[in-house]
CSV table of C-alpha atoms in Angstrom, one decimal:
chain,number,residue,atom,x,y,z
A,1,GLU,CA,-0.6,-19.8,120.5
A,2,VAL,CA,2.2,-20.0,123.0
A,3,VAL,CA,4.0,-16.8,123.8
A,4,LEU,CA,7.7,-17.2,124.8
A,5,THR,CA,9.4,-14.5,126.8
A,6,GLN,CA,13.2,-14.5,127.1
A,7,SER,CA,15.2,-12.8,129.8
A,8,PRO,CA,17.4,-10.9,130.1
A,9,GLY,CA,17.2,-9.0,126.9
A,10,THR,CA,21.0,-8.4,127.0
A,11,LEU,CA,23.5,-10.3,129.1
A,12,SER,CA,27.1,-8.9,129.5
A,13,LEU,CA,29.7,-11.4,130.6
A,14,SER,CA,33.3,-12.1,130.2
A,15,PRO,CA,35.0,-15.2,128.6
A,16,GLY,CA,35.2,-18.0,131.1
A,17,GLU,CA,32.1,-17.0,133.0
A,18,ARG,CA,28.9,-18.9,133.2
A,19,ALA,CA,25.8,-17.7,131.3
A,20,THR,CA,22.2,-18.5,132.2
A,21,LEU,CA,19.5,-17.6,129.8
A,22,SER,CA,15.8,-17.9,130.6
A,23,CYS,CA,12.7,-18.7,128.4
A,24,ARG,CA,9.3,-18.5,130.0
A,25,ALA,CA,6.2,-19.8,128.2
A,26,SER,CA,2.7,-18.3,128.5
A,27,GLN,CA,1.3,-21.8,129.0
A,28,SER,CA,2.7,-25.2,129.8
A,29,VAL,CA,4.9,-26.6,127.1
A,30,SER,CA,6.0,-30.2,126.6
A,31,SER,CA,9.6,-30.7,127.3
A,32,ARG,CA,9.9,-32.5,124.0
A,33,SER,CA,8.9,-29.3,122.2
A,34,LEU,CA,11.4,-26.7,123.3
A,35,ALA,CA,14.5,-25.8,121.4
A,36,TRP,CA,17.3,-23.2,121.5
A,37,TYR,CA,19.2,-21.6,118.6
A,38,GLN,CA,22.3,-19.5,118.3
A,39,GLN,CA,22.5,-16.7,115.7
A,40,LYS,CA,25.7,-14.7,114.9
A,41,PRO,CA,25.6,-11.5,112.8
A,42,GLY,CA,24.9,-12.2,109.1
A,43,GLN,CA,24.3,-15.9,109.7
A,44,ALA,CA,21.3,-18.2,109.8
A,45,PRO,CA,20.3,-19.6,113.2
A,46,ARG,CA,21.9,-22.8,114.3
A,47,LEU,CA,20.1,-25.4,116.4
A,48,LEU,CA,21.8,-26.0,119.8
A,49,ILE,CA,19.3,-27.8,122.0
A,50,TYR,CA,16.1,-29.7,121.2
A,51,GLY,CA,13.6,-31.5,123.5
A,52,ALA,CA,14.6,-29.0,126.2
A,53,SER,CA,17.9,-30.8,127.1
A,54,SER,CA,19.3,-32.7,124.1
A,55,ARG,CA,22.3,-31.2,122.3
A,56,ALA,CA,22.2,-31.1,118.5
A,57,THR,CA,24.9,-32.8,116.5
A,58,GLY,CA,28.3,-31.2,117.0
A,59,ILE,CA,27.3,-28.8,119.8
A,60,PRO,CA,29.9,-28.6,122.6
A,61,ASP,CA,29.0,-30.0,126.0
A,62,ARG,CA,29.5,-26.6,127.6
A,63,PHE,CA,25.9,-25.9,126.3
A,64,SER,CA,23.1,-27.5,128.3
A,65,GLY,CA,19.4,-27.0,128.5
A,66,SER,CA,16.9,-27.7,131.3
A,67,GLY,CA,13.4,-27.0,132.5
A,68,SER,CA,9.9,-28.1,132.2
A,69,GLY,CA,6.3,-26.7,132.2
A,70,THR,CA,6.7,-23.0,131.6
A,71,ASP,CA,10.3,-22.3,132.6
A,72,PHE,CA,13.3,-23.3,130.5
A,73,THR,CA,17.0,-22.4,130.8
A,74,LEU,CA,20.0,-22.5,128.5
A,75,THR,CA,23.3,-22.6,130.3
A,76,ILE,CA,26.7,-22.1,128.9
A,77,SER,CA,29.2,-23.3,131.5
A,78,ARG,CA,32.3,-21.5,130.4
A,79,LEU,CA,32.0,-18.8,127.8
A,80,GLU,CA,34.3,-19.0,124.8
A,81,PRO,CA,34.8,-15.9,122.5
A,82,GLU,CA,32.7,-17.6,119.8
A,83,ASP,CA,29.7,-17.9,122.1
A,84,PHE,CA,28.8,-14.2,122.0
A,85,ALA,CA,25.7,-14.1,119.9
A,86,VAL,CA,21.9,-13.9,120.1
A,87,TYR,CA,20.0,-16.9,121.4
A,88,TYR,CA,16.4,-17.8,120.7
A,89,CYS,CA,14.1,-20.3,122.3
A,90,GLN,CA,11.4,-22.0,120.2
A,91,GLN,CA,8.3,-23.9,120.9
A,92,TYR,CA,7.1,-26.5,118.4
A,93,GLY,CA,4.8,-29.4,118.2
A,94,SER,CA,3.2,-32.0,115.9
A,95,SER,CA,1.6,-29.2,114.0
A,96,PRO,CA,2.1,-25.4,113.7
A,97,PRO,CA,2.0,-22.7,114.7
A,98,VAL,CA,5.6,-22.4,115.9
A,99,SER,CA,6.7,-19.7,118.4
A,100,PHE,CA,10.0,-18.0,119.0
A,101,GLY,CA,11.1,-15.9,121.9
A,102,GLN,CA,12.3,-12.4,121.2
A,103,GLY,CA,16.0,-13.3,121.8
A,104,THR,CA,18.7,-12.7,124.4
A,105,LYS,CA,21.9,-10.9,123.2
A,106,LEU,CA,25.0,-12.3,124.9
A,107,GLU,CA,27.7,-9.6,124.7
A,108,ILE,CA,31.3,-9.4,125.9
A,109,LYS,CA,31.7,-7.3,129.0
B,1,GLU,CA,25.8,-32.9,103.7
B,2,VAL,CA,22.3,-31.4,104.2
B,3,GLN,CA,22.1,-28.1,102.4
B,4,LEU,CA,19.3,-25.6,101.7
B,5,VAL,CA,19.8,-22.7,99.2
B,6,GLU,CA,17.2,-20.0,98.9
B,7,SER,CA,16.8,-17.6,96.0
B,8,GLY,CA,14.2,-15.2,94.6
B,9,GLY,CA,14.5,-12.3,96.9
B,10,GLY,CA,14.7,-8.7,95.7
B,11,LEU,CA,13.1,-5.3,95.7
B,12,VAL,CA,9.4,-5.2,95.0
B,13,GLN,CA,6.8,-2.4,95.2
B,14,PRO,CA,4.0,-2.5,97.8
B,15,GLY,CA,1.1,-4.6,96.4
B,16,GLY,CA,3.5,-6.6,94.3
B,17,SER,CA,4.4,-10.3,94.2
B,18,LEU,CA,7.5,-12.4,94.6
B,19,ARG,CA,8.2,-16.1,94.6
B,20,LEU,CA,11.0,-17.5,96.7
B,21,SER,CA,12.6,-20.9,96.1
B,22,CYS,CA,14.6,-23.2,98.4
B,23,VAL,CA,16.5,-26.1,96.8
B,24,ALA,CA,17.4,-28.9,99.2
B,25,SER,CA,20.1,-31.5,98.9
B,26,GLY,CA,21.6,-34.2,101.1
B,27,PHE,CA,18.4,-35.8,102.4
B,28,THR,CA,15.2,-37.4,101.3
B,29,PHE,CA,13.2,-34.2,100.8
B,30,SER,CA,9.8,-35.8,100.7
B,31,ASN,CA,10.2,-37.2,104.2
B,32,TYR,CA,10.5,-33.9,105.9
B,33,ALA,CA,8.2,-31.0,106.7
B,34,MET,CA,9.6,-27.6,105.7
B,35,SER,CA,9.1,-24.1,107.0
B,36,TRP,CA,9.7,-20.5,106.1
B,37,VAL,CA,10.9,-18.2,108.8
B,38,ARG,CA,11.6,-14.4,108.4
B,39,GLN,CA,13.6,-11.9,110.2
B,40,ALA,CA,13.3,-8.1,109.8
B,41,ALA,CA,16.5,-6.1,110.2
B,42,GLY,CA,17.6,-6.0,113.8
B,43,ARG,CA,14.5,-8.0,114.9
B,44,GLY,CA,13.8,-11.5,116.1
B,45,LEU,CA,12.6,-14.6,114.2
B,46,GLU,CA,9.0,-14.9,113.0
B,47,TRP,CA,7.6,-18.2,111.7
B,48,VAL,CA,5.8,-17.6,108.4
B,49,SER,CA,4.6,-20.9,107.0
B,50,ALA,CA,5.0,-24.7,106.9
B,51,ILE,CA,4.2,-27.6,104.7
B,52,SER,CA,4.1,-31.3,105.3
B,53,GLY,CA,6.4,-33.7,103.5
B,54,SER,CA,3.8,-34.8,101.0
B,55,GLY,CA,2.6,-31.2,100.5
B,56,GLY,CA,-0.9,-32.1,101.6
B,57,SER,CA,-1.0,-29.9,104.7
B,58,THR,CA,-0.1,-26.3,104.8
B,59,TYR,CA,0.0,-23.8,107.6
B,60,TYR,CA,0.4,-20.0,107.8
B,61,ALA,CA,1.0,-17.3,110.4
B,62,ASP,CA,-2.0,-14.9,110.8
B,63,SER,CA,0.2,-12.1,109.4
B,64,VAL,CA,0.5,-13.7,106.0
B,65,LYS,CA,-2.7,-15.8,105.7
B,66,GLY,CA,-4.5,-15.2,102.5
B,67,ARG,CA,-1.5,-13.4,100.9
B,68,PHE,CA,1.2,-16.1,100.9
B,69,ASN,CA,1.1,-19.6,99.5
B,70,ILE,CA,3.6,-22.3,100.4
B,71,SER,CA,4.2,-25.3,98.1
B,72,ARG,CA,6.8,-27.9,97.2
B,73,ASP,CA,7.9,-30.0,94.3
B,74,ASN,CA,9.3,-33.2,95.7
B,75,SER,CA,10.6,-34.3,92.2
B,76,LYS,CA,12.8,-31.2,92.2
B,77,ASN,CA,13.6,-31.1,95.9
B,78,THR,CA,12.4,-27.6,96.0
B,79,LEU,CA,10.3,-25.5,98.4
B,80,TYR,CA,8.4,-22.4,97.3
B,81,LEU,CA,6.8,-19.4,98.9
B,82,GLN,CA,4.5,-17.3,96.7
B,83,MET,CA,4.1,-13.9,98.2
B,84,ASN,CA,1.3,-11.6,97.0
B,85,SER,CA,-0.1,-8.3,98.1
B,86,LEU,CA,3.3,-7.5,99.7
B,87,ARG,CA,3.5,-4.8,102.3
B,88,ALA,CA,6.4,-2.8,103.8
B,89,GLU,CA,6.2,-4.9,106.9
B,90,ASP,CA,7.0,-8.0,104.9
B,91,THR,CA,10.5,-6.7,104.4
B,92,ALA,CA,12.9,-9.2,105.9
B,93,VAL,CA,15.4,-12.0,105.3
B,94,TYR,CA,13.5,-15.1,104.6
B,95,TYR,CA,14.9,-18.4,105.6
B,96,CYS,CA,13.8,-21.9,104.7
B,97,ALA,CA,14.3,-24.6,107.4
B,98,LYS,CA,14.1,-28.3,107.5
B,99,GLY,CA,11.9,-30.0,110.1
B,100,THR,CA,13.3,-32.9,112.1
B,101,PRO,CA,11.2,-34.4,110.8
B,102,LEU,CA,8.0,-32.5,111.4
B,103,TYR,CA,7.4,-28.8,112.3
B,104,GLY,CA,10.4,-28.3,114.6
B,105,PRO,CA,13.0,-28.1,115.7
B,106,PHE,CA,14.6,-26.7,112.5
B,107,ASP,CA,17.9,-28.1,111.4
B,108,PRO,CA,19.5,-26.8,109.3
B,109,TRP,CA,18.5,-23.4,107.9
B,110,GLY,CA,19.3,-21.9,104.6
B,111,GLN,CA,21.4,-18.8,104.3
B,112,GLY,CA,18.4,-16.6,103.7
B,113,THR,CA,17.2,-14.3,100.9
B,114,LEU,CA,16.4,-10.7,101.4
B,115,VAL,CA,13.0,-9.3,100.4
B,116,THR,CA,12.6,-5.6,100.4
B,117,VAL,CA,9.1,-4.0,99.8
B,118,SER,CA,9.4,-0.4,99.0
B,119,SER,CA,8.3,2.2,96.4
């Protein structure tokens, strides 16, 4: 099973700044099999990025994903107030198991 | 609009059983794998179980294998999770999630149902 490690655990930034979140896999992961989710308090997770770099329907273009192999990145180019939330990366494939990272909390500085 | 609505959560004693349901709408249910994911309070996401579109293939996390059973009724557009021999560590919000179209990524997720295992 692939173990995903996200860093940092908490990121404190101000609106308008750029956010860079990292997800490192314990073994090489296909770029087609890496997703990012956003979760706000009391809400279900929402898919942001799939296939490492493709934005899900309705996701603003300030969100972008990149990476390959064992290192993946979610970048938010200019933070809006509604972007402060917890972000999870996920590894998936043609069959389970499915792995999630432990999450990065993006908080207002 | 694709929608997933879970139900069946509640308070149960250790060793007890509970069955969760997830009613789907807005898509051809039988064409998509479905999963259950749980989240303990203040913790991260943990994948629990998944089932293929036909129901012929099922998968479980090691933490629930032998205790939980996933199933689906495609005629009712409904996903189930039968949870037996419940433990305190099973306490969490349980989400159902639609595969796209297989076992990830998940889009969308239901709103979740809370399961509390306590005496």
